[in-house]
Coordinates of N, CA and C and ligand atoms in Angstrom, one line a residue:
X19 N -13.2 1.8 -3.2 CA -13.8 3.2 -3.0 C -14.5 3.3 -1.7
X20 N -14.7 2.3 -1.0 CA -15.4 2.3 0.4 C -14.6 3.3 1.3
X21 N -13.3 3.4 1.0 CA -12.4 4.2 1.9 C -12.3 5.6 1.4
X22 N -13.0 6.0 0.3 CA -12.9 7.3 -0.3 C -13.6 8.3 0.6
X23 N -13.2 9.6 0.4 CA -13.9 10.7 1.1 C -15.1 11.1 0.2
X24 N -16.3 10.8 0.7 CA -17.5 11.0 -0.1 C -17.9 12.4 -0.1
X25 N -17.3 13.3 0.7 CA -17.5 14.7 0.6 C -16.7 15.3 -0.6
X26 N -15.6 14.6 -0.9 CA -14.8 15.1 -2.0 C -14.5 13.9 -3.0
X27 N -15.5 13.3 -3.4 CA -15.4 12.1 -4.2 C -14.6 12.3 -5.5
X28 N -14.8 13.4 -6.1 CA -14.2 13.7 -7.4 C -12.7 13.6 -7.3
X29 N -12.2 14.2 -6.2 CA -10.8 14.2 -5.9 C -10.2 12.8 -5.8
X30 N -10.9 11.9 -5.1 CA -10.5 10.6 -4.9 C -10.6 9.8 -6.2
X31 N -11.6 10.1 -7.0 CA -11.7 9.4 -8.3 C -10.5 9.8 -9.2
X32 N -10.2 11.0 -9.2 CA -9.0 11.5 -10.0 C -7.7 10.8 -9.5
X33 N -7.6 10.6 -8.2 CA -6.4 9.9 -7.6 C -6.4 8.5 -8.2
X34 N -7.5 7.8 -8.1 CA -7.5 6.4 -8.6 C -7.3 6.4 -10.1
X35 N -7.9 7.3 -10.9 CA -7.6 7.4 -12.3 C -6.1 7.6 -12.6
X36 N -5.4 8.3 -11.7 CA -4.0 8.6 -12.0 C -3.1 7.5 -11.6
X37 N -3.5 6.6 -10.8 CA -2.4 5.6 -10.4 C -2.9 4.1 -10.3
X38 N -4.2 3.9 -10.3 CA -4.6 2.5 -10.1 C -5.1 1.9 -11.4
X39 N -5.4 0.6 -11.4 CA -5.9 0.0 -12.7 C -7.4 -0.2 -12.7
X40 N -8.1 -0.3 -11.6 CA -9.5 -0.5 -11.6 C -10.1 0.2 -10.4
X41 N -11.4 0.5 -10.5 CA -12.2 1.0 -9.3 C -12.9 -0.2 -8.8
X42 N -12.7 -0.4 -7.5 CA -13.4 -1.6 -6.8 C -14.5 -1.0 -6.0
X43 N -15.8 -1.4 -6.3 CA -16.9 -0.8 -5.5 C -17.6 -1.9 -4.7
X44 N -17.6 -1.8 -3.4 CA -18.3 -2.7 -2.5 C -19.7 -2.3 -2.3
X45 N -20.6 -3.1 -2.8 CA -22.0 -2.8 -2.7 C -22.6 -3.7 -1.6
X46 N -23.1 -3.1 -0.5 CA -23.6 -3.8 0.6 C -25.1 -3.5 0.8
X47 N -25.9 -4.5 1.2 CA -27.3 -4.3 1.3 C -27.9 -4.3 2.7
X48 N -27.1 -4.5 3.7 CA -27.6 -4.5 5.0 C -28.4 -5.8 5.4
X49 N -28.2 -6.8 4.4 CA -28.9 -8.1 4.6 C -27.9 -9.2 4.5
X50 N -27.2 -9.3 3.4 CA -26.1 -10.3 3.3 C -25.0 -10.0 4.2
X51 N -24.8 -8.7 4.4 CA -23.8 -8.2 5.4 C -24.5 -7.2 6.2
X52 N -24.1 -6.9 7.4 CA -24.8 -6.0 8.3 C -24.8 -4.6 7.9
X53 N -23.8 -4.2 7.1 CA -23.7 -2.8 6.7 C -24.4 -2.5 5.4
X54 N -24.6 -1.2 5.2 CA -25.1 -0.6 3.9 C -24.1 0.3 3.4
X55 N -23.6 0.2 2.2 CA -22.6 1.1 1.7 C -23.2 2.2 0.8
X56 N -23.3 1.9 -0.5 CA -23.9 2.8 -1.4 C -24.6 2.1 -2.5
X57 N -25.4 2.8 -3.3 CA -26.1 2.1 -4.4 C -25.9 2.9 -5.7
X58 N -26.9 2.8 -6.6 CA -26.8 3.3 -7.9 C -26.4 4.7 -8.1
X59 N -27.0 5.7 -7.3 CA -26.6 7.1 -7.5 C -25.1 7.3 -7.4
X60 N -24.5 6.6 -6.4 CA -23.1 6.8 -6.1 C -22.3 6.1 -7.2
X61 N -22.6 4.8 -7.5 CA -21.8 4.1 -8.4 C -21.9 4.7 -9.8
X62 N -23.1 5.2 -10.2 CA -23.3 5.8 -11.5 C -22.4 7.1 -11.6
X63 N -22.3 7.8 -10.5 CA -21.5 9.1 -10.5 C -20.0 8.7 -10.7
X64 N -19.6 7.6 -10.0 CA -18.2 7.2 -10.1 C -18.0 6.7 -11.6
X65 N -19.0 6.0 -12.1 CA -18.8 5.5 -13.5 C -18.6 6.6 -14.5
X66 N -19.3 7.8 -14.3 CA -19.1 8.9 -15.2 C -17.7 9.5 -15.2
X67 N -17.1 9.5 -14.0 CA -15.8 10.2 -13.9 C -14.6 9.2 -14.0
X68 N -14.9 7.9 -13.9 CA -13.8 6.9 -13.9 C -13.2 6.7 -15.3
X69 N -11.9 6.7 -15.4 CA -11.2 6.4 -16.6 C -10.7 5.0 -16.6
X70 N -10.9 4.3 -15.5 CA -10.4 2.9 -15.4 C -11.7 2.0 -15.3
X71 N -11.5 0.7 -15.6 CA -12.7 -0.1 -15.5 C -13.3 -0.2 -14.1
X72 N -14.6 -0.4 -14.0 CA -15.3 -0.5 -12.7 C -15.5 -2.0 -12.4
X73 N -15.1 -2.3 -11.2 CA -15.2 -3.7 -10.7 C -16.2 -3.6 -9.5
X74 N -17.4 -4.1 -9.7 CA -18.5 -4.1 -8.7 C -18.5 -5.4 -8.0
X75 N -18.3 -5.3 -6.6 CA -18.3 -6.5 -5.8 C -19.7 -6.4 -5.0
X76 N -20.6 -7.3 -5.4 CA -21.9 -7.4 -4.7 C -21.9 -8.2 -3.5
X77 N -22.1 -7.5 -2.3 CA -22.2 -8.2 -1.0 C -23.7 -8.1 -0.7
X78 N -24.5 -8.8 -1.5 CA -25.9 -8.6 -1.4 C -26.6 -10.0 -1.6
X79 N -27.8 -10.1 -1.0 CA -28.7 -11.3 -1.3 C -29.3 -11.1 -2.7
X80 N -29.7 -12.2 -3.3 CA -30.3 -12.1 -4.6 C -29.5 -11.3 -5.6
X81 N -28.2 -11.7 -5.8 CA -27.3 -10.9 -6.7 C -27.9 -10.8 -8.2
X82 N -28.7 -11.9 -8.5 CA -29.2 -11.9 -9.9 C -30.2 -10.7 -10.2
X83 N -30.8 -10.2 -9.1 CA -31.7 -9.1 -9.2 C -31.0 -7.8 -9.7
X84 N -29.8 -7.6 -9.3 CA -29.1 -6.3 -9.6 C -27.9 -6.4 -10.5
X85 N -27.3 -7.6 -10.6 CA -26.0 -7.7 -11.3 C -26.1 -7.0 -12.7
X86 N -27.1 -7.3 -13.5 CA -27.2 -6.8 -14.8 C -27.4 -5.3 -14.9
X87 N -28.0 -4.7 -13.9 CA -28.2 -3.3 -13.9 C -26.8 -2.6 -13.7
X88 N -25.9 -3.2 -12.9 CA -24.6 -2.7 -12.7 C -23.8 -2.8 -14.0
X89 N -24.0 -3.9 -14.8 CA -23.3 -4.0 -16.1 C -23.8 -2.9 -17.0
X90 N -25.1 -2.7 -17.1 CA -25.8 -1.7 -17.9 C -25.2 -0.3 -17.5
X91 N -25.0 -0.1 -16.2 CA -24.6 1.2 -15.8 C -23.1 1.4 -15.8
X92 N -22.4 0.5 -16.5 CA -21.0 0.8 -16.7 C -19.9 -0.1 -16.1
X93 N -20.4 -1.1 -15.3 CA -19.4 -2.0 -14.7 C -18.7 -3.0 -15.7
X94 N -17.4 -3.1 -15.7 CA -16.7 -4.0 -16.6 C -16.5 -5.4 -15.9
X95 N -16.6 -5.4 -14.6 CA -16.4 -6.6 -13.8 C -17.5 -6.6 -12.8
X96 N -18.2 -7.7 -12.6 CA -19.2 -7.8 -11.5 C -19.0 -9.2 -10.8
X97 N -18.9 -9.1 -9.5 CA -18.7 -10.4 -8.8 C -19.8 -10.4 -7.7
X98 N -20.1 -11.7 -7.3 CA -21.1 -11.9 -6.2 C -20.6 -13.1 -5.4
X99 N -21.2 -13.2 -4.2 CA -20.8 -14.2 -3.3 C -21.5 -15.6 -3.6
X100 N -20.7 -16.6 -3.6 CA -21.2 -18.0 -3.8 C -22.2 -18.3 -2.6
X101 N -21.9 -17.8 -1.4 CA -22.8 -18.0 -0.3 C -24.1 -17.4 -0.4
X102 N -24.2 -16.4 -1.3 CA -25.5 -15.6 -1.5 C -26.4 -16.3 -2.5
X103 N -25.9 -17.4 -3.1 CA -26.7 -18.1 -4.0 C -27.2 -19.5 -3.5
X104 N -28.3 -20.0 -4.0 CA -28.9 -21.2 -3.4 C -28.0 -22.4 -3.6
X105 N -27.5 -22.5 -4.8 CA -26.7 -23.7 -5.2 C -25.7 -23.4 -6.4
X106 N -24.9 -24.4 -6.7 CA -23.9 -24.1 -7.8 C -24.6 -23.8 -9.2
X107 N -25.7 -24.5 -9.4 CA -26.4 -24.2 -10.7 C -26.8 -22.8 -10.8
X108 N -27.4 -22.3 -9.7 CA -27.8 -20.9 -9.7 C -26.6 -19.9 -9.9
X109 N -25.5 -20.2 -9.2 CA -24.3 -19.4 -9.4 C -23.8 -19.4 -10.8
X110 N -23.8 -20.6 -11.4 CA -23.4 -20.7 -12.8 C -24.3 -19.9 -13.7
X111 N -25.6 -19.9 -13.5 CA -26.5 -19.1 -14.3 C -26.3 -17.6 -14.2
X112 N -26.0 -17.2 -13.0 CA -25.7 -15.7 -12.8 C -24.4 -15.4 -13.5
X113 N -23.4 -16.2 -13.3 CA -22.1 -16.0 -14.0 C -22.3 -15.8 -15.5
X114 N -23.1 -16.7 -16.1 CA -23.4 -16.7 -17.5 C -24.1 -15.4 -17.9
X115 N -25.1 -15.0 -17.1 CA -25.9 -13.8 -17.5 C -25.0 -12.6 -17.4
X116 N -24.1 -12.5 -16.5 CA -23.2 -11.3 -16.4 C -22.4 -11.2 -17.6
X117 N -21.8 -12.4 -18.0 CA -20.9 -12.5 -19.2 C -21.7 -12.1 -20.4
X118 N -22.9 -12.7 -20.6 CA -23.7 -12.4 -21.7 C -24.1 -10.9 -21.8
X119 N -24.2 -10.2 -20.7 CA -24.5 -8.8 -20.7 C -23.3 -8.0 -21.0
X120 N -22.1 -8.6 -21.1 CA -20.9 -7.9 -21.6 C -19.8 -7.6 -20.5
X121 N -20.0 -8.1 -19.3 CA -19.0 -7.8 -18.3 C -18.2 -9.1 -17.9
X122 N -17.1 -9.0 -17.2 CA -16.4 -10.2 -16.7 C -17.2 -10.6 -15.4
X123 N -17.4 -11.9 -15.3 CA -18.2 -12.4 -14.2 C -17.3 -13.1 -13.1
X124 N -17.4 -12.6 -11.9 CA -16.6 -13.1 -10.8 C -17.3 -13.8 -9.7
X125 N -16.7 -14.8 -9.1 CA -17.3 -15.4 -7.9 C -16.5 -15.2 -6.7
X126 N -17.2 -14.9 -5.6 CA -16.5 -14.5 -4.3 C -16.8 -15.5 -3.2
X127 N -15.8 -15.7 -2.4 CA -16.0 -16.4 -1.1 C -15.5 -15.7 0.1
X128 N -16.2 -15.8 1.2 CA -15.8 -15.2 2.4 C -14.7 -16.1 3.1
X129 N -14.0 -15.6 4.1 CA -13.0 -16.4 4.7 C -13.4 -17.8 5.3
X130 N -14.7 -17.9 5.7 CA -15.1 -19.2 6.3 C -15.6 -20.2 5.3
X131 N -15.5 -19.9 4.0 CA -15.9 -20.8 3.0 C -14.7 -21.5 2.4
X132 N -14.7 -22.9 2.4 CA -13.5 -23.6 1.9 C -13.3 -23.3 0.4
X133 N -12.1 -23.1 0.0 CA -11.8 -22.7 -1.4 C -12.2 -23.8 -2.4
X134 N -12.4 -25.1 -1.9 CA -12.8 -26.1 -2.8 C -14.2 -25.9 -3.4
X135 N -15.0 -25.0 -2.7 CA -16.3 -24.7 -3.1 C -16.3 -24.0 -4.5
X136 N -15.1 -23.4 -4.8 CA -15.0 -22.6 -6.1 C -14.7 -23.6 -7.2
X137 N -14.1 -24.8 -6.9 CA -13.6 -25.7 -7.9 C -14.6 -26.0 -9.0
X138 N -15.9 -26.3 -8.7 CA -16.8 -26.6 -9.8 C -17.0 -25.4 -10.8
X139 N -16.6 -24.2 -10.4 CA -16.8 -23.1 -11.3 C -15.5 -22.7 -12.0
X140 N -14.5 -23.5 -11.8 CA -13.2 -23.2 -12.6 C -13.6 -23.5 -14.1
X141 N -13.2 -22.5 -14.9 CA -13.6 -22.6 -16.3 C -14.9 -21.8 -16.6
X142 N -15.7 -21.6 -15.6 CA -16.9 -20.8 -15.8 C -16.8 -19.4 -15.4
X143 N -16.0 -19.1 -14.4 CA -15.9 -17.7 -13.9 C -14.8 -17.0 -14.7
X144 N -14.9 -15.7 -14.9 CA -13.8 -14.9 -15.5 C -12.8 -14.5 -14.5
X145 N -13.2 -14.5 -13.2 CA -12.2 -14.3 -12.1 C -12.8 -14.7 -10.8
X146 N -11.9 -15.0 -9.9 CA -12.3 -15.4 -8.5 C -11.9 -14.4 -7.6
X147 N -12.7 -14.1 -6.6 CA -12.3 -13.1 -5.5 C -12.3 -13.8 -4.2
X148 N -11.1 -13.9 -3.6 CA -11.0 -14.5 -2.3 C -11.0 -13.4 -1.2
X149 N -11.9 -13.4 -0.3 CA -11.9 -12.4 0.7 C -10.9 -12.7 1.8
X150 N -10.1 -11.7 2.1 CA -9.1 -12.0 3.1 C -9.5 -11.3 4.5
X151 N -10.7 -10.8 4.5 CA -11.4 -10.4 5.7 C -12.9 -10.7 5.4
X152 N -13.7 -10.6 6.5 CA -15.1 -10.9 6.2 C -15.8 -9.7 5.5
X153 N -16.6 -10.0 4.5 CA -17.2 -8.9 3.7 C -18.1 -8.1 4.6
X154 N -18.1 -6.8 4.4 CA -19.1 -6.0 5.1 C -18.6 -4.8 5.8
X155 N -17.2 -4.7 6.1 CA -16.7 -3.6 6.8 C -15.3 -3.3 6.2
X156 N -15.0 -2.0 6.1 CA -13.6 -1.6 5.7 C -12.7 -1.7 6.9
X157 N -11.4 -1.7 6.6 CA -10.4 -1.5 7.7 C -10.2 -2.7 8.6
X158 N -10.6 -3.9 8.2 CA -10.3 -5.1 9.0 C -8.9 -5.7 8.8
X159 N -8.5 -6.5 9.8 CA -7.2 -7.1 9.7 C -7.2 -8.3 8.8
X160 N -6.1 -8.4 8.0 CA -5.9 -9.5 7.0 C -5.8 -10.8 7.7
X161 N -6.5 -11.8 7.1 CA -6.5 -13.2 7.6 C -5.5 -14.0 6.9
X162 N -4.4 -14.5 7.6 CA -3.3 -15.2 6.9 C -3.6 -16.5 6.2
X163 N -4.7 -17.1 6.5 CA -5.1 -18.4 5.8 C -5.3 -18.1 4.4
X164 N -5.5 -16.9 4.0 CA -5.8 -16.5 2.6 C -4.7 -17.0 1.7
X165 N -3.5 -17.0 2.1 CA -2.4 -17.4 1.2 C -2.6 -18.8 0.7
X166 N -2.9 -19.7 1.7 CA -3.1 -21.1 1.3 C -4.3 -21.3 0.4
X167 N -5.4 -20.5 0.6 CA -6.5 -20.6 -0.2 C -6.2 -20.2 -1.7
X168 N -5.5 -19.2 -1.8 CA -5.1 -18.7 -3.1 C -4.2 -19.7 -3.8
X169 N -3.2 -20.3 -3.1 CA -2.3 -21.2 -3.8 C -3.0 -22.5 -4.1
X170 N -3.9 -22.9 -3.3 CA -4.7 -24.2 -3.6 C -5.5 -24.0 -4.8
X171 N -6.2 -22.8 -4.9 CA -7.0 -22.6 -6.1 C -6.1 -22.4 -7.4
X172 N -5.0 -21.8 -7.2 CA -4.1 -21.6 -8.3 C -3.6 -23.0 -8.8
X173 N -3.2 -23.8 -7.9 CA -2.6 -25.1 -8.4 C -3.7 -26.0 -8.9
X174 N -4.9 -25.9 -8.4 CA -6.1 -26.7 -9.0 C -6.3 -26.2 -10.4
X175 N -6.2 -24.9 -10.6 CA -6.4 -24.4 -12.0 C -5.3 -24.8 -12.9
X176 N -4.1 -24.7 -12.4 CA -2.9 -25.0 -13.2 C -2.9 -26.5 -13.7
X177 N -3.3 -27.4 -12.8 CA -3.4 -28.8 -13.1 C -4.4 -29.0 -14.3
X178 N -5.4 -28.1 -14.4 CA -6.4 -28.2 -15.5 C -6.1 -27.3 -16.7
X179 N -5.0 -26.7 -16.7 CA -4.7 -25.8 -17.8 C -5.5 -24.5 -17.8
X180 N -6.1 -24.1 -16.7 CA -6.9 -22.9 -16.6 C -6.1 -21.8 -16.0
X181 N -6.3 -20.6 -16.5 CA -5.5 -19.5 -15.9 C -6.5 -18.3 -15.6
X182 N -7.4 -18.5 -14.7 CA -8.4 -17.5 -14.3 C -7.8 -16.6 -13.3
X183 N -7.8 -15.2 -13.5 CA -7.2 -14.4 -12.5 C -7.9 -14.5 -11.1
X184 N -7.0 -14.4 -10.1 CA -7.5 -14.5 -8.7 C -7.3 -13.1 -8.1
X185 N -8.4 -12.5 -7.6 CA -8.4 -11.2 -6.9 C -8.5 -11.4 -5.4
X186 N -7.9 -10.5 -4.7 CA -7.9 -10.6 -3.2 C -8.3 -9.3 -2.6
X187 N -9.2 -9.4 -1.6 CA -9.8 -8.2 -1.1 C -9.9 -8.2 0.4
X188 N -9.3 -7.2 1.1 CA -9.5 -7.1 2.5 C -8.1 -7.0 3.2
X189 N -7.7 -5.9 3.7 CA -6.5 -5.7 4.5 C -5.3 -5.9 3.6
X190 N -5.4 -5.7 2.3 CA -4.2 -5.8 1.4 C -3.4 -4.5 1.6
X191 N -2.1 -4.7 1.7 CA -1.2 -3.6 1.9 C 0.2 -4.0 1.4
X192 N 1.2 -3.0 1.6 CA 2.6 -3.3 1.3 C 3.1 -4.5 2.1
X193 N 2.5 -4.7 3.3 CA 3.0 -5.8 4.2 C 2.8 -7.2 3.5
X194 N 1.7 -7.4 2.8 CA 1.4 -8.7 2.3 C 1.3 -8.9 0.8
X195 N 1.4 -7.8 0.1 CA 1.1 -7.9 -1.4 C 2.1 -8.8 -2.1
X196 N 3.3 -8.8 -1.7 CA 4.3 -9.6 -2.4 C 4.0 -11.1 -2.1
X197 N 3.7 -11.5 -0.9 CA 3.4 -12.9 -0.6 C 2.1 -13.3 -1.3
X198 N 1.1 -12.4 -1.4 CA -0.1 -12.7 -2.1 C 0.1 -12.9 -3.5
X199 N 1.0 -12.1 -4.1 CA 1.3 -12.3 -5.5 C 2.0 -13.6 -5.7
X200 N 2.9 -13.9 -4.8 CA 3.7 -15.2 -5.0 C 2.7 -16.4 -4.8
X201 N 1.7 -16.2 -4.0 CA 0.7 -17.3 -3.8 C -0.2 -17.5 -5.0
X202 N -0.2 -16.5 -5.9 CA -1.0 -16.7 -7.1 C -2.0 -15.6 -7.4
X203 N -2.2 -14.6 -6.5 CA -3.2 -13.5 -6.8 C -2.6 -12.5 -7.8
X204 N -3.5 -12.0 -8.6 CA -3.0 -10.9 -9.5 C -3.8 -9.7 -9.6
X205 N -5.0 -9.7 -8.9 CA -5.7 -8.4 -8.8 C -5.8 -8.1 -7.3
X206 N -5.4 -6.9 -6.9 CA -5.3 -6.6 -5.5 C -6.2 -5.4 -5.2
X207 N -7.1 -5.6 -4.2 CA -8.0 -4.6 -3.8 C -7.5 -4.0 -2.5
X208 N -7.2 -2.7 -2.5 CA -6.7 -2.1 -1.3 C -7.5 -0.8 -1.1
X209 N -8.0 -0.6 0.1 CA -8.8 0.6 0.4 C -8.0 1.4 1.4
X210 N -8.2 1.1 2.7 CA -7.6 1.9 3.8 C -6.1 2.1 3.6
X211 N -5.3 1.1 3.2 CA -3.9 1.2 3.1 C -3.5 2.3 2.1
X212 N -4.3 2.5 1.0 CA -4.0 3.5 0.0 C -4.5 4.9 0.5
X213 N -5.8 4.9 0.8 CA -6.4 6.1 1.1 C -5.9 6.8 2.4
X214 N -5.4 6.0 3.3 CA -4.8 6.5 4.6 C -3.3 6.8 4.5
X215 N -2.7 6.5 3.4 CA -1.3 6.7 3.2 C -1.0 8.2 3.0
X216 N 0.2 8.7 3.2 CA 0.5 10.1 3.0 C 0.4 10.4 1.5
X217 N 0.9 9.5 0.7 CA 0.8 9.7 -0.7 C 0.2 8.5 -1.4
X218 N -1.1 8.5 -1.7 CA -1.7 7.3 -2.3 C -1.0 6.9 -3.6
X219 N -0.6 7.9 -4.4 CA 0.1 7.6 -5.7 C 1.4 6.9 -5.5
X220 N 2.2 7.3 -4.5 CA 3.4 6.6 -4.2 C 3.2 5.3 -3.7
X221 N 2.1 5.2 -2.8 CA 1.8 3.9 -2.2 C 1.5 2.8 -3.3
X222 N 0.6 3.2 -4.2 CA 0.3 2.3 -5.3 C 1.5 1.9 -6.1
X223 N 2.4 2.9 -6.4 CA 3.6 2.6 -7.1 C 4.5 1.6 -6.4
X224 N 4.5 1.7 -5.0 CA 5.3 0.8 -4.2 C 4.6 -0.6 -4.2
X225 N 3.3 -0.6 -4.3 CA 2.6 -1.9 -4.3 C 2.9 -2.6 -5.6
X226 N 2.9 -1.9 -6.7 CA 3.3 -2.5 -8.0 C 4.7 -3.0 -8.0
X227 N 5.6 -2.2 -7.4 CA 7.0 -2.7 -7.3 C 7.2 -3.9 -6.5
X228 N 6.4 -4.0 -5.4 CA 6.4 -5.1 -4.5 C 6.0 -6.4 -5.2
X229 N 5.3 -6.3 -6.3 CA 4.9 -7.5 -7.0 C 6.0 -8.0 -7.9
X230 N 6.9 -7.1 -8.3 CA 8.0 -7.4 -9.2 C 9.1 -8.0 -8.4
X231 N 9.3 -7.4 -7.2 CA 10.5 -7.8 -6.3 C 10.4 -9.3 -5.9
Ligands
ZN329 ZN1 -14.7 -5.8 -2.3

């Protein structure tokens, strides 16, 4: 939703309702990332009009301070950055509290964090989010090393009989969605590619098709 037209937000919410599976909301605090995006007034407004689940991606310091409020306000999925937590125990506790509050708990890593850092949380997180650009800005170019990170996480999980969904966020488009799907990702976050296309509804339909092909 970072790529939405905030002057005509309702129109873009209806578009997402009509063709996509989830609303992905990037919440930035100007501290963990240099940018500030939007907070509760905007995400609450989206929650009211959304007919699909809300996926809140926290790009903030102290995620434990706000994660549960997003669950209370309607988020079905809440993820936070492993880099934003002091250690693995802290991250585990936040994952647990999100789940206890009734949402799916996700753990995110930026492109400069080795994927192995997620391994201790396999079995604990409800989904993993691999950033394919650096968190904090929309419209960045996709980083190709993402494929390898996804497939390494996927095979690590397969060896252990775990099937946690992998989400990918940043520069996802028709150019790379098929390869990302083949690498093992199953939740695709796309902003600019969809919102800037001539027909967002057709674009999403083509993205779905690209995962089957
Ligand atoms: Zn995101």
